[in-house]
Amino acid sequence: MEHLELNRRNFLKSIGTLSLAMVPDFSRGPLEKLYPLLVPAEEIIPGTAYWYTSTCRECPPGCGVMLKARDGNVIKIEGNPNHPISRGGLCLRGQAALQELYNPERLQQPLKLQANAAESTMNWSGIAAEIQGRMDDGEIVFLTGNVTGSQKQYIEIWLGKIPGKSHLIIYEPFARSSMRHANELVFGLPVAPVFHPDQADFVLSFGADFMETWISPVELSNKFAASRRYHAGKSAKLVYLGSIDTLTAANADEVYSILPGTEIIIMLALAKWLLENSEKITLSATEKANWLQSLAPFSIKQAAQLSELPVEKLQQLAKQLKECQNGLVLCGDSVAAHKQGTQSQVAANILNYIAGHYGETISPGNSDSARSRDADLDFEQLIGNLDAGKISTLIIHQTNPLFTYPDIDRLRNALQKVKLKIALVTTMNETAALADYVLPIHHTIETWGIESPGNDIHSLVQPGMEPVFNTKPLEEILQTIKPVADLPATNEEFVKSEWAKRLKKNNGTSVPDSDWRAMLIKGGMWQADRPSAPPKAPSGIHRFLRTLKLPIKSAGITLAVNPSHRFYDGRGANKSWLWEIPDALHQTVWETPLRIHPELAKENGLKEGDILKITANDESIEAPVLITPDIHPSVVAMEIGGGHTNYGKSAISTTGNPLKLLPCETDPVSGDAVLFAQDIKLSATGKWRKIVRLQGGYDQGERGIIQVVSLSKAIEMEKAGARRTPANAPKIYPEHQHKTYDWTMVIDLSACNGCGACVAACYAENNIPVVGKHQCDRGREMAWIRIERFEVEGHPRFIPMMCQQCEAAPCETVCPVYATVHSDE
């Protein structure tokens, strides 16, 4: 018998052969197509990537995107560099939209839901016939999230042609209508303002978290980064006044903690100080006298008493506004989402107006602003009509009020009184589960459309691939369940006809095929949006100031509920990528904890991970505690995202939904929701849960990982011709020789704000698996890049840490995916 040499290779072969021999017989599972385009279209080359322009619909801003498709599948989303909003950038929610496209929990065919929650699948013709038989000529309401452009126009045309009374109601939890109403009160212009931080050298933010969720974070972050970059001895300064820990505050040069509501008096006191002390005021003598008279009740001293900020700090802010060349004042949700929210925006407008910022860093907007909300009925009135049985048919499109509306029981009872409820969604959610019929719609990547996300912006939505499941576009579903005349048979035809009208309106010509193709390549058409001429404030604003009531300081603890950088209003909570990408500020994963100040934690004997019962407005939820000094001692905060009960396996229900704790109150002027709950009660449960962080600590010791220089020091170094000396680090392996090219990557740390979009892009591009909370706790997360936070002089600072492929690290030789294979370049 021949002797078998039992070396490592032969041993593994033997084990593998033995394992195969012991595998039991099994039946073959369903076949899946590895290459969906076995015989591709003539213009497609297998293995070659193609790019299609489109528009992101993950949240209202409407960023332009590029869809990378290969072999018939979209495999990556990037920002469209031509687009005026995204300018080539994209947030982590936009990057993660790809995960929703291929989500196996997406609705794959129409469903009929029974009263006992049983589901039955139906084909499109069968379910359309049933719905047509049940729809009567009673009152119909189309309830939707944010819609603009051609989609909104189609809905309005369709509603106008069906018999009976009908309404379109736009329910967007963060509509921010107070900004539009403030513009109307101050300037007589019922439009939303447009901000230009790229033209500013000093930005003063009152709780405006423009790097996270406020208005248009990709657009505003890009613009601010442009002014922030050091060039010719200049770099913009950011000062933040707020009550909770935010990414924008972490990137500020100065941060001051104030109570929500006190921002009004601070801004008006600063405006008065500028009138009295600044030589730059360009108002006429009469106008200046009128303003001084209207602002007489407000003073720096009074503002200091209410806000608990020292008088010296407020005077310092006033001087910075006076001395800057182009300033900008912003006012946002984390201090102004209360019943006086419109007054806060009015105060911001007044301060910007007196400081002379209009025409430089801010424009009042125009009548085409898509950010102006214009629903037939507001949501509160809708609930009353539902409860009264006035609505016979309710169509719910891509909105989930049973998660985002505070009084869930009231809304659920009202919905049950509607005769026919139809949900048009991509994925099942809490509200869709109460419908009679659930109809799956195309993902944005699978459909056509025109978005109007801003002034004079017409952004195309085009499909990058064929539908993954048996879904239909919204427009064609409406024609299926209630056909009307004079509407094109397909969504693509409607979009083309609408595009022809817009192009003709813009340049007076019809749309030849060549122009249509050019627009598809570019992504749409738009005009440069630059600051316009300063508006004039009417005399009515002075009457408004005389009736303004000062905020009342709360004696108890205030709960601030903030939209999430990762999940927005909770709509992103079914994406596992977003749960495993850590929160930038605290490096936490798979959790939405209650954030409290160390003083409050000590007062209540709390440690991190203790689970509290939080009670407000007769509702309670439970959440673990996260202790952070970056929050006001009288405020506790919680981001939206947890607490889902019917939104897929990735959504988390162990932590409650903080929106339940809010009062069902709105700003009486604008209708914007109140995001603060006063005098909340915190109760110990005796339970504890570990909060998993992907970073052990924020102290960089003596390693100098993040190095910071002041602006004055940078100017000195530039004048002296300073250059960084390369570190003489020891080499493990011989150096690679690069005869022609030696590629490298440089990250501008002045522009990086720690948002984590690059981490989401890495998950998408490299198909990185999600390992879950337990494995993250063991340090086994799989991301190739992470954003680390360190403390620099007591202030958070961020730095990207990536798989650097430096040609000399020990991990080079064992990289499991050959990412580090090198050529002579």
Short mmCIF file of N, CA and C in Angstrom, two decimals, residues 349-442:
data_model
loop_
_atom_site.label_atom_id
_atom_site.label_comp_id
_atom_site.label_asym_id
_atom_site.label_seq_id
_atom_site.Cartn_x
_atom_site.Cartn_y
_atom_site.Cartn_z
N ASN A 349 -35.08 86.11 11.36
CA ASN A 349 -35.19 86.99 10.18
C ASN A 349 -34.84 88.43 10.53
N ILE A 350 -35.33 88.88 11.69
CA ILE A 350 -35.06 90.26 12.11
C ILE A 350 -33.56 90.47 12.33
N LEU A 351 -32.91 89.51 13.00
CA LEU A 351 -31.47 89.63 13.26
C LEU A 351 -30.68 89.62 11.95
N ASN A 352 -31.05 88.74 11.03
CA ASN A 352 -30.37 88.71 9.72
C ASN A 352 -30.59 90.01 8.95
N TYR A 353 -31.80 90.55 9.06
CA TYR A 353 -32.14 91.78 8.34
C TYR A 353 -31.36 92.98 8.87
N ILE A 354 -31.34 93.14 10.19
CA ILE A 354 -30.65 94.28 10.80
C ILE A 354 -29.14 94.17 10.60
N ALA A 355 -28.62 92.93 10.66
CA ALA A 355 -27.18 92.73 10.48
C ALA A 355 -26.75 92.86 9.02
N GLY A 356 -27.72 92.96 8.10
CA GLY A 356 -27.38 93.14 6.69
C GLY A 356 -26.99 91.87 5.96
N HIS A 357 -27.51 90.73 6.41
CA HIS A 357 -27.14 89.45 5.79
C HIS A 357 -27.94 89.15 4.51
N TYR A 358 -29.12 89.75 4.37
CA TYR A 358 -29.92 89.51 3.17
C TYR A 358 -29.22 90.12 1.96
N GLY A 359 -29.23 89.35 0.89
CA GLY A 359 -28.52 89.77 -0.30
C GLY A 359 -27.08 89.31 -0.33
N GLU A 360 -26.59 88.78 0.81
CA GLU A 360 -25.21 88.28 0.89
C GLU A 360 -25.20 86.78 1.15
N THR A 361 -25.79 86.37 2.27
CA THR A 361 -25.75 84.95 2.65
C THR A 361 -27.13 84.32 2.77
N ILE A 362 -28.17 85.10 2.51
CA ILE A 362 -29.53 84.58 2.63
C ILE A 362 -30.44 85.29 1.63
N SER A 363 -31.33 84.51 1.01
CA SER A 363 -32.34 85.05 0.11
C SER A 363 -33.71 84.69 0.65
N PRO A 364 -34.70 85.54 0.45
CA PRO A 364 -36.03 85.23 0.98
C PRO A 364 -36.74 84.11 0.24
N GLY A 365 -36.19 83.65 -0.90
CA GLY A 365 -36.86 82.62 -1.70
C GLY A 365 -37.76 83.22 -2.75
N ASN A 366 -38.44 82.35 -3.51
CA ASN A 366 -39.41 82.84 -4.50
C ASN A 366 -40.65 81.97 -4.51
N SER A 367 -41.62 82.34 -5.33
CA SER A 367 -42.92 81.68 -5.29
C SER A 367 -42.88 80.25 -5.78
N ASP A 368 -41.79 79.82 -6.42
CA ASP A 368 -41.69 78.45 -6.91
C ASP A 368 -41.07 77.51 -5.89
N SER A 369 -40.81 78.01 -4.67
CA SER A 369 -40.14 77.19 -3.67
C SER A 369 -40.94 75.95 -3.35
N ALA A 370 -40.32 74.79 -3.59
CA ALA A 370 -40.99 73.52 -3.33
C ALA A 370 -41.08 73.21 -1.85
N ARG A 371 -40.39 73.99 -1.04
CA ARG A 371 -40.44 73.72 0.39
C ARG A 371 -41.65 74.38 1.03
N SER A 372 -42.47 75.06 0.24
CA SER A 372 -43.70 75.63 0.76
C SER A 372 -44.76 74.54 0.80
N ARG A 373 -45.35 74.35 1.96
CA ARG A 373 -46.34 73.30 2.13
C ARG A 373 -47.70 73.83 1.74
N ASP A 374 -48.45 73.07 0.95
CA ASP A 374 -49.76 73.56 0.50
C ASP A 374 -50.75 72.40 0.39
N ALA A 375 -51.14 71.83 1.52
CA ALA A 375 -52.14 70.78 1.55
C ALA A 375 -53.53 71.39 1.66
N ASP A 376 -54.54 70.65 1.15
CA ASP A 376 -55.91 71.13 1.23
C ASP A 376 -56.40 71.19 2.67
N LEU A 377 -56.08 70.19 3.45
CA LEU A 377 -56.47 70.14 4.86
C LEU A 377 -55.25 69.78 5.68
N ASP A 378 -55.17 70.26 6.88
CA ASP A 378 -54.04 69.84 7.71
C ASP A 378 -54.37 68.51 8.38
N PHE A 379 -53.34 67.91 8.93
CA PHE A 379 -53.49 66.55 9.43
C PHE A 379 -54.43 66.47 10.63
N GLU A 380 -54.39 67.47 11.49
CA GLU A 380 -55.28 67.47 12.66
C GLU A 380 -56.74 67.48 12.22
N GLN A 381 -57.04 68.29 11.23
CA GLN A 381 -58.41 68.34 10.74
C GLN A 381 -58.81 67.02 10.10
N LEU A 382 -57.84 66.37 9.43
CA LEU A 382 -58.12 65.07 8.82
C LEU A 382 -58.54 64.06 9.88
N ILE A 383 -57.83 64.02 11.01
CA ILE A 383 -58.17 63.05 12.05
C ILE A 383 -59.59 63.29 12.54
N GLY A 384 -59.96 64.56 12.70
CA GLY A 384 -61.33 64.86 13.11
C GLY A 384 -62.35 64.37 12.10
N ASN A 385 -62.06 64.55 10.82
CA ASN A 385 -62.98 64.08 9.78
C ASN A 385 -63.05 62.56 9.72
N LEU A 386 -61.91 61.90 9.93
CA LEU A 386 -61.91 60.44 9.97
C LEU A 386 -62.76 59.94 11.13
N ASP A 387 -62.57 60.56 12.27
CA ASP A 387 -63.30 60.14 13.47
C ASP A 387 -64.80 60.38 13.33
N ALA A 388 -65.16 61.41 12.58
CA ALA A 388 -66.58 61.72 12.37
C ALA A 388 -67.20 60.87 11.26
N GLY A 389 -66.42 60.03 10.63
CA GLY A 389 -66.94 59.17 9.57
C GLY A 389 -67.20 59.88 8.26
N LYS A 390 -66.55 61.03 8.04
CA LYS A 390 -66.79 61.80 6.82
C LYS A 390 -66.01 61.28 5.62
N ILE A 391 -64.95 60.52 5.86
CA ILE A 391 -64.09 60.06 4.78
C ILE A 391 -64.47 58.63 4.40
N SER A 392 -64.81 58.40 3.15
CA SER A 392 -65.20 57.06 2.72
C SER A 392 -64.01 56.25 2.22
N THR A 393 -63.02 56.93 1.59
CA THR A 393 -61.84 56.23 1.07
C THR A 393 -60.60 57.02 1.47
N LEU A 394 -59.64 56.32 2.05
CA LEU A 394 -58.37 56.92 2.42
C LEU A 394 -57.25 56.17 1.72
N ILE A 395 -56.47 56.89 0.92
CA ILE A 395 -55.31 56.31 0.25
C ILE A 395 -54.07 56.84 0.96
N ILE A 396 -53.25 55.94 1.47
CA ILE A 396 -52.06 56.31 2.24
C ILE A 396 -50.83 55.97 1.43
N HIS A 397 -50.02 56.99 1.14
CA HIS A 397 -48.85 56.79 0.26
C HIS A 397 -47.57 57.17 0.99
N GLN A 398 -46.69 56.20 1.23
CA GLN A 398 -45.34 56.42 1.74
C GLN A 398 -45.29 57.37 2.93
N THR A 399 -46.18 57.15 3.89
CA THR A 399 -46.12 57.86 5.15
C THR A 399 -46.63 56.92 6.23
N ASN A 400 -46.15 57.12 7.46
CA ASN A 400 -46.46 56.18 8.53
C ASN A 400 -46.87 56.93 9.80
N PRO A 401 -48.05 57.57 9.77
CA PRO A 401 -48.46 58.39 10.93
C PRO A 401 -48.68 57.58 12.20
N LEU A 402 -48.95 56.29 12.11
CA LEU A 402 -49.11 55.50 13.32
C LEU A 402 -47.78 55.30 14.06
N PHE A 403 -46.70 55.75 13.47
CA PHE A 403 -45.42 55.79 14.18
C PHE A 403 -45.03 57.22 14.52
N THR A 404 -45.30 58.16 13.63
CA THR A 404 -44.81 59.53 13.81
C THR A 404 -45.78 60.46 14.53
N TYR A 405 -47.06 60.09 14.64
CA TYR A 405 -48.04 60.94 15.32
C TYR A 405 -48.11 60.55 16.79
N PRO A 406 -48.06 61.52 17.72
CA PRO A 406 -48.00 61.17 19.14
C PRO A 406 -49.18 60.37 19.67
N ASP A 407 -50.42 60.79 19.36
CA ASP A 407 -51.61 60.12 19.91
C ASP A 407 -52.01 58.96 19.00
N ILE A 408 -51.31 57.84 19.16
CA ILE A 408 -51.52 56.69 18.28
C ILE A 408 -52.92 56.10 18.46
N ASP A 409 -53.39 56.01 19.70
CA ASP A 409 -54.70 55.40 19.95
C ASP A 409 -55.81 56.19 19.27
N ARG A 410 -55.74 57.52 19.38
CA ARG A 410 -56.76 58.36 18.74
C ARG A 410 -56.75 58.16 17.23
N LEU A 411 -55.56 58.12 16.64
CA LEU A 411 -55.46 57.96 15.19
C LEU A 411 -55.93 56.57 14.77
N ARG A 412 -55.55 55.54 15.53
CA ARG A 412 -55.97 54.18 15.17
C ARG A 412 -57.49 54.05 15.20
N ASN A 413 -58.13 54.59 16.23
CA ASN A 413 -59.59 54.53 16.32
C ASN A 413 -60.25 55.27 15.17
N ALA A 414 -59.65 56.42 14.78
CA ALA A 414 -60.21 57.19 13.66
C ALA A 414 -60.07 56.42 12.35
N LEU A 415 -58.94 55.76 12.14
CA LEU A 415 -58.73 55.01 10.90
C LEU A 415 -59.71 53.85 10.76
N GLN A 416 -60.07 53.26 11.88
CA GLN A 416 -60.99 52.11 11.82
C GLN A 416 -62.40 52.49 11.39
N LYS A 417 -62.69 53.80 11.38
CA LYS A 417 -64.02 54.25 10.96
C LYS A 417 -64.10 54.56 9.46
N VAL A 418 -62.98 54.33 8.74
CA VAL A 418 -62.97 54.59 7.30
C VAL A 418 -63.42 53.33 6.58
N LYS A 419 -64.31 53.49 5.63
CA LYS A 419 -64.87 52.34 4.92
C LYS A 419 -63.82 51.60 4.11
N LEU A 420 -62.96 52.32 3.40
CA LEU A 420 -61.97 51.70 2.53
C LEU A 420 -60.62 52.38 2.72
N LYS A 421 -59.62 51.59 3.07
CA LYS A 421 -58.26 52.11 3.27
C LYS A 421 -57.31 51.36 2.34
N ILE A 422 -56.54 52.13 1.56
CA ILE A 422 -55.59 51.55 0.60
C ILE A 422 -54.21 52.11 0.90
N ALA A 423 -53.24 51.25 1.10
CA ALA A 423 -51.87 51.68 1.39
C ALA A 423 -51.00 51.42 0.16
N LEU A 424 -50.28 52.46 -0.26
CA LEU A 424 -49.33 52.36 -1.37
C LEU A 424 -47.93 52.54 -0.79
N VAL A 425 -47.22 51.45 -0.58
CA VAL A 425 -45.94 51.49 0.11
C VAL A 425 -44.97 50.50 -0.53
N THR A 426 -43.69 50.65 -0.20
CA THR A 426 -42.70 49.67 -0.64
C THR A 426 -42.56 48.54 0.38
N THR A 427 -42.71 48.87 1.66
CA THR A 427 -42.51 47.91 2.74
C THR A 427 -43.63 48.06 3.76
N MET A 428 -44.05 46.97 4.34
CA MET A 428 -45.10 47.01 5.34
C MET A 428 -44.65 47.85 6.54
N ASN A 429 -45.58 48.67 7.07
CA ASN A 429 -45.31 49.43 8.28
C ASN A 429 -46.55 49.46 9.15
N GLU A 430 -46.48 50.16 10.28
CA GLU A 430 -47.56 50.14 11.25
C GLU A 430 -48.87 50.65 10.67
N THR A 431 -48.82 51.69 9.83
CA THR A 431 -50.05 52.26 9.27
C THR A 431 -50.60 51.39 8.15
N ALA A 432 -49.71 50.90 7.29
CA ALA A 432 -50.15 50.03 6.18
C ALA A 432 -50.82 48.77 6.71
N ALA A 433 -50.42 48.30 7.88
CA ALA A 433 -50.99 47.07 8.43
C ALA A 433 -52.46 47.23 8.80
N LEU A 434 -52.95 48.48 8.90
CA LEU A 434 -54.37 48.71 9.19
C LEU A 434 -55.21 48.88 7.93
N ALA A 435 -54.58 48.85 6.77
CA ALA A 435 -55.32 49.07 5.52
C ALA A 435 -56.09 47.81 5.12
N ASP A 436 -57.04 47.99 4.21
CA ASP A 436 -57.77 46.86 3.64
C ASP A 436 -56.98 46.23 2.50
N TYR A 437 -56.30 47.08 1.75
CA TYR A 437 -55.48 46.60 0.63
C TYR A 437 -54.12 47.28 0.70
N VAL A 438 -53.07 46.52 0.50
CA VAL A 438 -51.71 47.05 0.48
C VAL A 438 -51.12 46.78 -0.90
N LEU A 439 -50.84 47.87 -1.63
CA LEU A 439 -50.37 47.76 -3.00
C LEU A 439 -48.91 48.18 -3.08
N PRO A 440 -48.03 47.29 -3.54
CA PRO A 440 -46.59 47.60 -3.57
C PRO A 440 -46.23 48.53 -4.72
N ILE A 441 -45.52 49.59 -4.40
CA ILE A 441 -45.10 50.54 -5.42
C ILE A 441 -43.63 50.35 -5.74
N HIS A 442 -43.23 50.86 -6.90
CA HIS A 442 -41.82 50.81 -7.30
C HIS A 442 -40.95 51.57 -6.31
#
